[in-house]
């Protein structure tokens, strides 16, 4: 099948919210409950995007402050619109965080580490900003297995176009496995490393409700879907539809699993 080149781009908040932001918002409270950081702490969210995790921190953790660092100005615009003054947002990258040493007690990151070219350098930066005794934690989708909405997409896409396997996030992002996360964190010299699965239900009212967010073109799978002309995209859509567990009322019940990891910076 003919198609345009595909790249990971994060520019516009609204299609992102429809595609994955809404599901990250459901993982975030479960992740924070698992971290169990006491009230009154200083938080930093690295790669905060449209603010899904920042919002949950503000609502649930009684923080003394929350900061968000994010390279995409478009995403930051949405985050600022949603959260205003409650979070201090900065343009920046996980590997060059524009904040001082030991300036946060908990440094967290949601659905980001697999996109960072040098995840080890990102962890070193997160540890620098957290300082001794600080908490470092993150979650990433289980792309290879139970992030069903993407798994169904790529399994069908690769059946039609075997070359798509190198774009499949389950293949591209080996970090999204529990052992890989554990060894990244332990290898960075962090202590008390723990990993857990967080499963949330992702229910779609219809196949269109499932498919529409892919047309936003942002994120690896939507970018792949939008790299085709209308005819080829319709073929892909119908191939996915045939493989979906559609219930009698037209709805589709899937699961999204995130792997969460937490650790502390040695005193
Ligand atoms: C899947 S989105 C997750 C956004 C948000 N944390 C959430 O949970 O909804 C991936 C995010 O990683 C950001 N990102 C990509 N490369 C990054 C880097 N090197 N440093 C920090 N953030 C990065 C993107 O701009 C985007 O906001």
PDB file of N, CA, C and O and ligand atoms in Angstrom, residues 10 16 24 47-49 52 70-72 75 93-94 110-112 116, ligand 1:
ATOM      1  N   UNK A  10       3.595  15.562  18.418  1.00  0.00           N
ATOM      2  CA  UNK A  10       2.712  15.932  19.531  1.00  0.00           C
ATOM      3  C   UNK A  10       2.519  17.429  19.426  1.00  0.00           C
ATOM      4  O   UNK A  10       3.346  18.191  19.902  1.00  0.00           O
ATOM      5  N   UNK A  16      -5.364  14.667  20.742  1.00  0.00           N
ATOM      6  CA  UNK A  16      -4.659  13.792  21.689  1.00  0.00           C
ATOM      7  C   UNK A  16      -5.602  13.366  22.818  1.00  0.00           C
ATOM      8  O   UNK A  16      -5.626  12.204  23.228  1.00  0.00           O
ATOM      9  N   UNK A  24      -5.390   8.132  29.723  1.00  0.00           N
ATOM     10  CA  UNK A  24      -4.337   8.445  30.691  1.00  0.00           C
ATOM     11  C   UNK A  24      -4.967   9.079  31.938  1.00  0.00           C
ATOM     12  O   UNK A  24      -4.534   8.817  33.063  1.00  0.00           O
ATOM     13  N   UNK A  47       7.061  15.612  30.772  1.00  0.00           N
ATOM     14  CA  UNK A  47       6.308  15.255  29.563  1.00  0.00           C
ATOM     15  C   UNK A  47       4.825  15.317  29.882  1.00  0.00           C
ATOM     16  O   UNK A  47       4.059  14.419  29.553  1.00  0.00           O
ATOM     17  N   UNK A  48       4.420  16.399  30.531  1.00  0.00           N
ATOM     18  CA  UNK A  48       3.058  16.490  31.099  1.00  0.00           C
ATOM     19  C   UNK A  48       1.969  16.551  30.035  1.00  0.00           C
ATOM     20  O   UNK A  48       0.799  16.331  30.336  1.00  0.00           O
ATOM     21  N   UNK A  49       2.334  16.842  28.778  1.00  0.00           N
ATOM     22  CA  UNK A  49       1.345  16.845  27.703  1.00  0.00           C
ATOM     23  C   UNK A  49       0.220  17.817  27.977  1.00  0.00           C
ATOM     24  O   UNK A  49       0.434  18.987  28.324  1.00  0.00           O
ATOM     25  N   UNK A  52      -2.922  15.544  31.973  1.00  0.00           N
ATOM     26  CA  UNK A  52      -3.737  14.479  32.584  1.00  0.00           C
ATOM     27  C   UNK A  52      -3.242  14.135  33.997  1.00  0.00           C
ATOM     28  O   UNK A  52      -4.035  14.085  34.947  1.00  0.00           O
ATOM     29  N   UNK A  70       7.284  20.098  29.423  1.00  0.00           N
ATOM     30  CA  UNK A  70       6.760  19.490  28.200  1.00  0.00           C
ATOM     31  C   UNK A  70       7.372  20.197  26.987  1.00  0.00           C
ATOM     32  O   UNK A  70       7.431  21.428  26.962  1.00  0.00           O
ATOM     33  N   UNK A  71       7.851  19.426  25.979  1.00  0.00           N
ATOM     34  CA  UNK A  71       8.429  20.085  24.798  1.00  0.00           C
ATOM     35  C   UNK A  71       7.399  20.703  23.848  1.00  0.00           C
ATOM     36  O   UNK A  71       7.725  21.646  23.115  1.00  0.00           O
ATOM     37  N   UNK A  72       6.156  20.178  23.827  1.00  0.00           N
ATOM     38  CA  UNK A  72       5.184  20.648  22.825  1.00  0.00           C
ATOM     39  C   UNK A  72       4.429  21.880  23.321  1.00  0.00           C
ATOM     40  O   UNK A  72       3.676  21.817  24.288  1.00  0.00           O
ATOM     41  N   UNK A  75       0.603  21.344  23.204  1.00  0.00           N
ATOM     42  CA  UNK A  75       0.061  20.593  24.343  1.00  0.00           C
ATOM     43  C   UNK A  75       0.030  21.485  25.587  1.00  0.00           C
ATOM     44  O   UNK A  75      -0.915  21.444  26.374  1.00  0.00           O
ATOM     45  N   UNK A  93      12.630  19.421  28.112  1.00  0.00           N
ATOM     46  CA  UNK A  93      12.687  18.011  27.761  1.00  0.00           C
ATOM     47  C   UNK A  93      13.089  17.192  28.982  1.00  0.00           C
ATOM     48  O   UNK A  93      13.712  17.708  29.919  1.00  0.00           O
ATOM     49  N   UNK A  94      12.770  15.908  28.940  1.00  0.00           N
ATOM     50  CA  UNK A  94      13.113  15.006  30.047  1.00  0.00           C
ATOM     51  C   UNK A  94      14.622  14.929  30.249  1.00  0.00           C
ATOM     52  O   UNK A  94      15.086  14.652  31.346  1.00  0.00           O
ATOM     53  N   UNK A 110       4.191  10.275  32.721  1.00  0.00           N
ATOM     54  CA  UNK A 110       3.140   9.379  32.241  1.00  0.00           C
ATOM     55  C   UNK A 110       3.215   9.205  30.729  1.00  0.00           C
ATOM     56  O   UNK A 110       3.091  10.185  29.984  1.00  0.00           O
ATOM     57  N   UNK A 111       3.434   7.979  30.284  1.00  0.00           N
ATOM     58  CA  UNK A 111       3.381   7.631  28.849  1.00  0.00           C
ATOM     59  C   UNK A 111       4.439   8.364  28.041  1.00  0.00           C
ATOM     60  O   UNK A 111       4.200   8.713  26.881  1.00  0.00           O
ATOM     61  N   UNK A 112       5.592   8.605  28.630  1.00  0.00           N
ATOM     62  CA  UNK A 112       6.625   9.419  27.987  1.00  0.00           C
ATOM     63  C   UNK A 112       7.933   8.655  27.760  1.00  0.00           C
ATOM     64  O   UNK A 112       8.540   8.770  26.690  1.00  0.00           O
ATOM     65  N   UNK A 116      11.351   8.954  24.681  1.00  0.00           N
ATOM     66  CA  UNK A 116      12.585   9.709  24.913  1.00  0.00           C
ATOM     67  C   UNK A 116      13.757   8.909  24.353  1.00  0.00           C
ATOM     68  O   UNK A 116      13.898   7.728  24.656  1.00  0.00           O
TER      69      UNK A 116
HETATM   70  C1  LIG B   1       1.587   9.950  24.978  1.00  0.00           C
HETATM   71  S1  LIG B   1       1.933  11.608  25.372  1.00  0.00           S
HETATM   72  C2  LIG B   1       1.683  11.624  27.145  1.00  0.00           C
HETATM   73  C3  LIG B   1       1.245  12.969  27.666  1.00  0.00           C
HETATM   74  C4  LIG B   1       0.794  13.012  29.124  1.00  0.00           C
HETATM   75  N1  LIG B   1       1.880  12.749  30.033  1.00  0.00           N
HETATM   76  C5  LIG B   1      -0.356  12.083  29.385  1.00  0.00           C
HETATM   77  O1  LIG B   1      -0.245  11.174  30.206  1.00  0.00           O
HETATM   78  O2  LIG B   1      -1.409  12.258  28.752  1.00  0.00           O
HETATM   79  C6  LIG B   1       3.662  11.666  25.211  1.00  0.00           C
HETATM   80  C7  LIG B   1       4.242  12.985  25.654  1.00  0.00           C
HETATM   81  O3  LIG B   1       5.665  12.883  25.719  1.00  0.00           O
HETATM   82  C8  LIG B   1       6.196  14.140  25.330  1.00  0.00           C
HETATM   83  N2  LIG B   1       7.594  13.942  24.984  1.00  0.00           N
HETATM   84  C9  LIG B   1       8.120  13.379  23.877  1.00  0.00           C
HETATM   85  N3  LIG B   1       9.475  13.411  23.934  1.00  0.00           N
HETATM   86  C10 LIG B   1       9.794  13.985  25.127  1.00  0.00           C
HETATM   87  C11 LIG B   1      11.026  14.319  25.787  1.00  0.00           C
HETATM   88  N4  LIG B   1      12.205  14.035  25.231  1.00  0.00           N
HETATM   89  N5  LIG B   1      10.961  14.927  26.988  1.00  0.00           N
HETATM   90  C12 LIG B   1       9.773  15.196  27.573  1.00  0.00           C
HETATM   91  N6  LIG B   1       8.588  14.914  26.998  1.00  0.00           N
HETATM   92  C13 LIG B   1       8.597  14.325  25.797  1.00  0.00           C
HETATM   93  C14 LIG B   1       5.296  14.519  24.160  1.00  0.00           C
HETATM   94  O4  LIG B   1       5.434  15.867  23.787  1.00  0.00           O
HETATM   95  C15 LIG B   1       3.941  14.157  24.720  1.00  0.00           C
HETATM   96  O5  LIG B   1       3.383  15.198  25.475  1.00  0.00           O
END
